[in-house]
Amino acid sequence: MKECNVCGTFNLKDNKYCTHCGCYILEENICPFCGYKNPDSHVYCINCGKQITPITIDSFDVLFSEYNYAQMDNANVSSVEYNEILERMFRKLNYVSINGKTPKDKIIRIASVFTSVIPKSSGINHGTFKNTMIFFDDRLDDSFQIGTIIHELAHYLLFELTVNMLCKILNVNESSTLKAFVDVFLSSPQLIGINEFFAHTVENRYIPHDYLNFTSFNDLVLNSNYDIEDNLQYLLIIISYAKDIIGYLDIYIDEQLRELIKLQFREDKPNHNRQILFEVEELELDDVELDDIVKIRMFTLLMVDFFKRLYNNEEAREELEYIKNKFED
Ligand SMILES: [Zn+2]
Ligand SMILES: [Zn+2]
Ligand SMILES: [Zn+2]
């Protein structure tokens, strides 16, 4: 909906003329530098003279401007906006048929709707999520590959969700600058554990109980000084994000496909062991019931905190530029 600036009537988003007074409806073209509302025909801001169309943050100088600092300070994503983002992310799955001979083919089909899914026949990682692309080792059993692809898809979905939330906060279109920021954010020491825990939680929904695993998360806990106790509240929050994503994925990885996945595991009998940390096992998915407002607020604050830490940090700027280039290739 947009408001007619002459009579104040709310009109449908696509209306060019007000249904009440017939006046031409101005788009809200908000300048990312100074916040001034410009008419949609303006390429340059009336107030500060900077180029504003398209409204895209295309450099870190703009991202880390005083104006955007203030935007982050007042960051607010409503529950309605959050759910709209999710709905929009998954809508495209309604327009494809999820075909494929094997359950693995079907899972690849689903993941490919979101991003590139690329087999790799090298390296020790079962899979990775890099530059928004999913890589999986196709030398492993199908059942193993299914788990891996779902895990990496979950990383992708958290990435896309976070980029969209940032766009909402800053009121801009997505860009390689924002993607680079989110990429660095989600792999930062504060987020990496949450991110891994999220991907495992989503993956574990679709694989048989005997094969549940938290391998990457456990490696992190064992090999760095990541402290579960310190991060417990964030792990609980990310479980509730995982539940939202699972709610949508369940529509497409439906009962029938879940059954096929189970059969694939039975057939392969992959010999990886169930690997769960004691503390983690106690975090039961069903016990977590968090209010949208609380979980959005907590996650947003982590992002705001990270933004402020990078605000005047030249070294971080270099890393961001490097990653941004990768998104532009
Ligand atoms: Zn009007
Ligand atoms: Zn301006
Ligand atoms: Zn992972």
XYZ file of C-alpha atoms and ligand atoms in Angstrom:
332
model
C 0.000 0.000 0.000
C 1.100 3.538 -0.590
C -0.359 6.745 0.604
C -1.564 9.446 -1.773
C 0.434 12.557 -0.885
C -2.482 14.806 -1.930
C -5.477 13.330 -0.097
C -3.901 10.668 2.112
C -5.914 7.742 0.724
C -4.155 4.392 0.799
C -3.822 2.905 -2.672
C -2.683 -0.451 -3.984
C 1.053 -0.698 -4.531
C 0.767 -0.760 -8.333
C -1.684 2.135 -8.659
C -0.240 5.061 -10.567
C -3.196 7.325 -9.775
C -5.139 7.748 -6.554
C -8.515 5.966 -6.571
C -9.996 8.792 -4.492
C -8.693 12.087 -5.915
C -7.147 10.918 -9.181
C -3.809 12.575 -8.515
C -0.554 10.993 -9.601
C 0.911 9.052 -6.676
C 4.521 9.759 -5.892
C 6.748 6.842 -5.034
C 8.621 7.161 -1.827
C 12.129 7.487 -3.032
C 14.021 7.766 0.210
C 17.565 9.025 -0.066
C 19.969 6.576 1.625
C 22.371 9.443 2.373
C 20.139 11.962 4.084
C 16.745 10.280 4.447
C 14.850 12.833 2.369
C 11.728 11.551 0.579
C 12.113 12.292 -3.124
C 9.574 11.890 -5.950
C 10.209 8.694 -7.927
C 11.289 10.517 -11.077
C 14.295 12.041 -9.351
C 17.686 10.507 -9.996
C 19.395 12.958 -7.640
C 18.249 13.806 -4.121
C 16.495 17.174 -3.901
C 17.954 17.715 -0.466
C 21.580 16.623 -0.678
C 22.180 16.255 -4.417
C 23.566 12.697 -4.281
C 22.511 10.050 -6.792
C 19.679 7.987 -5.337
C 18.154 5.945 -8.157
C 18.228 3.026 -8.102
C 18.233 3.034 -4.332
C 21.009 0.598 -3.889
C 23.906 0.796 -1.500
C 26.809 0.105 -3.816
C 29.803 0.936 -1.649
C 30.914 0.579 1.949
C 31.314 4.357 2.208
C 27.574 4.597 1.683
C 26.751 1.592 3.866
C 28.783 3.020 6.742
C 27.415 6.547 6.393
C 26.117 8.444 9.407
C 22.621 8.184 8.009
C 22.761 4.387 7.836
C 24.346 4.266 11.276
C 21.232 6.020 12.556
C 19.026 3.637 10.569
C 20.773 0.690 12.209
C 20.447 2.323 15.602
C 16.684 2.412 15.105
C 16.597 -0.978 13.411
C 13.169 -2.468 13.546
C 11.701 -5.350 11.574
C 8.124 -6.127 12.492
C 6.691 -9.591 12.771
C 4.540 -8.904 9.692
C 7.585 -7.779 7.689
C 9.604 -10.792 8.841
C 6.872 -13.194 7.759
C 6.450 -11.377 4.441
C 10.159 -11.859 3.758
C 9.876 -15.603 4.432
C 6.742 -15.910 2.347
C 8.437 -14.122 -0.579
C 11.574 -16.260 -0.286
C 9.636 -19.505 -0.638
C 6.994 -18.341 -3.107
C 9.133 -19.264 -6.104
C 8.981 -22.937 -5.110
C 5.274 -22.911 -5.984
C 6.088 -22.423 -9.643
C 8.354 -25.405 -10.189
C 7.607 -29.089 -10.205
C 9.877 -30.979 -7.879
C 10.732 -33.873 -10.125
C 13.652 -36.266 -10.131
C 14.198 -40.008 -10.148
C 15.764 -40.254 -6.719
C 15.210 -38.354 -3.466
C 18.637 -36.802 -3.968
C 17.550 -35.461 -7.374
C 14.452 -33.946 -5.793
C 16.453 -32.279 -3.033
C 18.850 -30.854 -5.613
C 15.839 -29.584 -7.556
C 14.495 -27.777 -4.485
C 17.870 -26.268 -3.563
C 18.465 -25.172 -7.183
C 15.386 -22.965 -7.036
C 17.313 -20.812 -4.563
C 20.916 -20.972 -5.707
C 23.505 -22.905 -7.711
C 24.029 -26.463 -6.497
C 27.361 -27.767 -7.732
C 28.841 -31.267 -7.351
C 32.518 -31.432 -6.444
C 34.625 -34.552 -6.515
C 37.458 -33.291 -4.411
C 38.300 -32.016 -0.979
C 37.548 -33.400 2.454
C 34.428 -31.345 3.153
C 31.166 -33.136 2.481
C 29.822 -29.825 1.393
C 30.356 -26.106 1.629
C 28.390 -22.940 1.199
C 30.541 -20.356 -0.515
C 29.692 -17.103 -2.313
C 26.012 -18.057 -1.998
C 26.613 -21.320 -3.881
C 26.182 -24.852 -2.573
C 28.924 -27.397 -3.237
C 28.489 -31.058 -2.335
C 30.731 -34.090 -2.630
C 29.067 -36.440 -5.117
C 31.399 -39.339 -4.292
C 29.517 -40.089 -1.091
C 26.390 -42.207 -0.625
C 23.187 -40.533 -1.785
C 21.866 -40.419 1.760
C 24.960 -38.564 2.887
C 24.654 -36.141 -0.004
C 21.000 -35.453 0.827
C 21.911 -34.448 4.377
C 24.759 -32.303 3.098
C 22.703 -30.456 0.496
C 19.920 -29.696 3.000
C 22.539 -28.476 5.478
C 24.138 -26.127 2.935
C 20.716 -24.999 1.715
C 19.915 -24.017 5.297
C 23.065 -21.848 5.344
C 21.872 -20.237 2.140
C 18.381 -19.584 3.512
C 19.706 -17.928 6.669
C 21.916 -15.788 4.427
C 19.016 -14.723 2.195
C 16.766 -14.069 5.182
C 19.441 -11.893 6.822
C 20.113 -9.935 3.608
C 16.376 -9.277 3.295
C 16.111 -8.140 6.904
C 19.023 -5.757 6.372
C 17.354 -4.380 3.207
C 14.216 -3.785 5.261
C 16.128 -1.995 8.028
C 17.984 0.257 5.581
C 15.045 0.565 3.201
C 17.090 -0.307 0.105
C 17.412 -2.970 -2.590
C 19.842 -5.826 -2.151
C 23.348 -5.396 -3.502
C 26.735 -7.066 -3.455
C 27.750 -4.577 -0.742
C 24.985 -5.784 1.571
C 25.621 -9.426 0.680
C 29.298 -9.048 1.569
C 28.383 -7.459 4.889
C 25.973 -10.301 5.722
C 28.474 -12.931 4.602
C 31.122 -11.544 6.960
C 28.527 -11.149 9.713
C 27.312 -14.756 9.514
C 30.849 -16.143 9.597
C 32.029 -13.864 12.411
C 33.018 -15.446 15.757
C 29.717 -14.296 17.297
C 27.630 -15.880 14.562
C 29.492 -18.904 13.270
C 28.256 -21.212 16.022
C 24.685 -19.986 15.675
C 24.902 -20.411 11.904
C 26.203 -23.994 12.169
C 23.686 -24.909 14.822
C 20.923 -23.554 12.605
C 22.051 -25.600 9.573
C 22.285 -28.796 11.649
C 18.842 -28.224 13.152
C 17.296 -27.886 9.696
C 19.256 -30.850 8.306
C 18.325 -33.085 11.244
C 14.634 -32.543 10.562
C 14.962 -34.527 7.323
C 17.280 -37.377 8.208
C 16.479 -40.459 10.329
C 16.977 -40.215 14.059
C 19.899 -42.648 14.060
C 21.863 -40.327 11.821
C 21.260 -37.009 13.533
C 24.445 -35.067 13.629
C 25.973 -31.852 14.892
C 29.441 -32.524 13.492
C 30.420 -29.046 12.292
C 29.012 -27.472 15.418
C 30.831 -29.958 17.640
C 34.092 -29.387 15.779
C 33.688 -25.712 16.476
C 33.121 -26.286 20.171
C 36.015 -28.717 20.443
C 38.522 -26.801 18.334
C 37.883 -23.242 19.393
C 36.819 -21.671 22.615
C 33.206 -21.459 21.584
C 31.216 -21.734 24.755
C 27.777 -23.327 24.581
C 26.782 -21.995 27.981
C 27.604 -18.389 26.997
C 25.737 -18.708 23.721
C 22.759 -20.652 24.962
C 20.219 -17.866 24.526
C 21.297 -17.337 20.929
C 21.169 -21.052 20.203
C 17.580 -21.043 21.452
C 16.765 -18.089 19.247
C 18.246 -19.713 16.182
C 16.217 -22.861 16.833
C 13.088 -20.769 16.497
C 14.413 -19.373 13.183
C 15.086 -22.945 12.091
C 11.508 -23.871 12.977
C 10.196 -21.104 10.721
C 12.360 -22.273 7.816
C 11.360 -25.897 8.438
C 7.711 -24.836 8.405
C 8.164 -23.724 4.799
C 10.521 -26.504 3.711
C 8.065 -29.131 4.986
C 5.619 -28.071 2.280
C 8.103 -29.103 -0.401
C 10.136 -31.779 1.344
C 6.791 -33.362 2.074
C 5.779 -36.544 3.861
C 6.312 -38.610 0.718
C 9.782 -37.230 0.027
C 10.742 -37.584 3.686
C 9.746 -41.249 3.425
C 11.918 -41.687 0.319
C 14.846 -40.124 2.157
C 14.350 -42.581 5.001
C 14.411 -45.488 2.547
C 17.591 -44.134 0.976
C 19.288 -44.173 4.375
C 18.065 -47.696 5.006
C 19.485 -48.797 1.685
C 22.859 -47.044 2.045
C 23.388 -47.662 5.763
C 26.034 -44.935 5.779
C 28.513 -45.604 8.533
C 28.659 -42.208 10.119
C 27.814 -42.130 13.730
C 25.203 -40.131 15.455
C 27.143 -37.272 16.914
C 25.519 -35.023 19.394
C 26.966 -33.092 22.262
C 25.315 -33.736 25.578
C 24.336 -30.108 26.101
C 22.948 -29.822 22.626
C 20.829 -32.907 22.910
C 18.977 -31.195 25.721
C 17.839 -28.403 23.470
C 14.722 -30.020 22.153
C 13.207 -28.347 19.153
C 9.653 -28.641 20.389
C 10.404 -26.957 23.684
C 11.396 -23.739 22.010
C 8.532 -21.332 21.608
C 9.738 -17.805 21.117
C 7.763 -14.742 20.335
C 8.505 -13.291 16.856
C 9.245 -9.898 18.359
C 11.827 -11.308 20.768
C 13.630 -13.411 18.216
C 13.691 -10.691 15.543
C 14.907 -8.150 18.082
C 17.703 -10.384 19.417
C 18.998 -11.296 15.974
C 18.734 -7.722 14.701
C 20.712 -6.484 17.694
C 23.519 -8.907 16.854
C 23.625 -7.433 13.344
C 23.493 -3.844 14.615
C 26.285 -4.614 17.057
C 28.381 -6.053 14.237
C 27.651 -3.034 12.018
C 28.888 -0.689 14.725
C 32.021 -2.718 15.247
C 32.857 -2.448 11.545
C 31.806 1.177 11.254
C 35.225 2.762 11.534
C 37.325 -0.304 11.002
C 39.673 0.036 8.024
C 40.955 -3.519 8.252
C 37.437 -4.925 8.131
C 36.718 -2.683 5.158
C 39.448 -4.429 3.176
C 37.989 -7.842 3.885
C 34.534 -6.616 2.923
C 35.818 -5.229 -0.395
C 37.483 -8.558 -1.127
C 34.265 -10.495 -0.492
C 32.141 -7.980 -2.371
C 34.268 -8.575 -5.489
C 33.483 -12.276 -5.273
C 29.762 -11.542 -5.326
C 30.238 -9.452 -8.447
C 32.137 -12.093 -10.464
Zn -5.610 11.032 -3.468
Zn 19.694 13.161 0.119
Zn 27.577 -25.877 8.017
